[in-house]
């Protein structure tokens, strides 16, 4: 089996090493490790040094999402317990740093931008 080793750094340490004061747009798509990526940018977020962040919801985020994706269990919602990290935990984390969350998608070819932070949150948003 071929193994590849890569150096891993947090976004906080990368931006410090490269003297980046601000990130205008951050796209996180880390195949299930997205929550950990966000945690590695806690200084950037707490100091409001990131403008816009997108995070892709993935079937590999937790065991419940994976089971639904593989059709081993029916979809559930956060009204029941969903393993963490999940969409709700990302929204909570980003809210703690002063960011607002939105769900982006489309329904019948109509683009959607749905606010999900604070009073807009509903457990049905975390359906896996």
C-alpha positions as a printed Julia matrix, in Angstrom:
128×3 Matrix{Float64}:
   0.0    0.0    0.0
   1.36   3.38  -1.04
   1.55   5.95   1.74
   1.92   9.67   1.3
   2.91  11.98   4.12
   1.94  15.63   4.11
   2.71  18.45   6.48
  -0.35  19.69   8.33
  -0.67  23.16   9.81
  -3.56  25.13  11.22
  -4.93  28.1    9.35
  -3.9   30.27  12.28
  -0.27  29.21  12.01
  -0.26  29.36   8.19
  -1.61  32.92   8.09
   0.84  33.99  10.8
   3.82  32.42   9.0
   2.84  34.11   5.73
   1.88  37.4    7.38
  -1.68  37.31   6.07
  -3.77  39.81   7.99
  -7.14  38.98   6.44
  -8.77  36.2    4.46
 -11.55  37.53   2.24
 -13.05  34.15   1.31
 -12.37  30.77   2.92
 -13.77  27.6    1.36
 -13.54  24.54   3.61
 -14.04  21.14   1.96
 -11.95  18.68   3.93
 -13.8   15.4    3.41
 -15.24  15.15   6.91
 -12.58  17.11   8.75
 -14.2   20.49   8.2
 -15.01  21.09  11.88
 -11.36  20.53  12.82
 -10.28  22.98  10.11
 -12.55  25.63  11.64
 -11.09  24.96  15.08
  -7.63  25.47  13.63
  -8.68  28.98  12.59
 -10.09  30.06  15.96
  -7.79  33.08  16.19
  -8.69  34.25  12.68
 -12.39  33.94  13.43
 -12.3   35.41  16.93
 -10.41  38.44  15.58
 -12.88  38.76  12.66
 -10.09  38.31  10.12
 -12.16  36.15   7.75
 -14.77  37.77   5.54
 -16.86  34.9    4.14
 -16.64  31.19   4.96
 -18.25  28.29   3.13
 -18.31  24.8    4.58
 -19.59  21.79   2.69
 -21.83  19.41   4.61
 -20.46  15.95   4.02
 -21.57  12.39   4.56
 -18.22  11.81   6.29
 -18.76  14.37   9.08
 -20.11  11.79  11.52
 -21.36   8.23  11.74
 -25.04   9.21  11.44
 -24.49  11.17   8.24
 -22.48   8.27   6.82
 -25.17   5.69   7.65
 -27.86   7.78   5.93
 -25.65   8.39   2.88
 -25.01   4.65   2.59
 -28.75   4.09   3.11
 -28.13   1.92   6.16
 -30.58   3.98   8.2
 -33.41   6.42   7.47
 -32.83  10.18   7.67
 -33.09  11.67  11.14
 -33.06  15.22  12.36
 -31.54  17.08  15.27
 -34.91  16.73  17.01
 -33.37  13.36  17.76
 -29.69  13.03  18.64
 -27.24  13.28  15.76
 -23.56  12.55  16.33
 -21.21  15.52  16.4
 -19.78  17.37  14.67
 -22.93  18.19  12.76
 -24.46  21.21  11.08
 -25.82  22.55  14.38
 -22.39  22.38  16.03
 -20.81  24.33  13.14
 -23.53  27.0   13.3
 -23.05  27.26  17.09
 -19.26  27.49  16.75
 -19.39  30.21  14.13
 -22.06  32.14  16.07
 -19.76  32.12  19.12
 -17.21  33.98  16.95
 -19.82  36.46  15.74
 -20.55  34.99  12.32
 -24.01  34.36  10.85
 -24.82  31.11   9.07
 -26.79  30.5    5.91
 -27.84  27.36   4.09
 -27.17  27.7    0.36
 -28.86  25.52  -2.21
 -31.73  25.35  -4.63
 -35.24  23.95  -4.75
 -36.8   23.21  -8.13
 -34.13  25.37  -9.84
 -34.83  28.3   -7.51
 -31.69  29.48  -5.66
 -32.01  29.54  -1.88
 -30.17  31.47   0.82
 -31.7   30.56   4.17
 -30.51  32.19   7.42
 -29.85  29.53  10.07
 -28.27  31.46  12.96
 -29.89  32.52  16.22
 -33.66  32.75  16.14
 -33.63  31.41  12.56
 -32.27  28.01  13.62
 -34.61  25.04  13.41
 -33.61  21.42  14.04
 -34.94  20.43  10.6
 -31.86  22.16   9.13
 -29.71  19.37  10.54
 -31.39  16.52   8.76
 -28.98  13.88   7.69
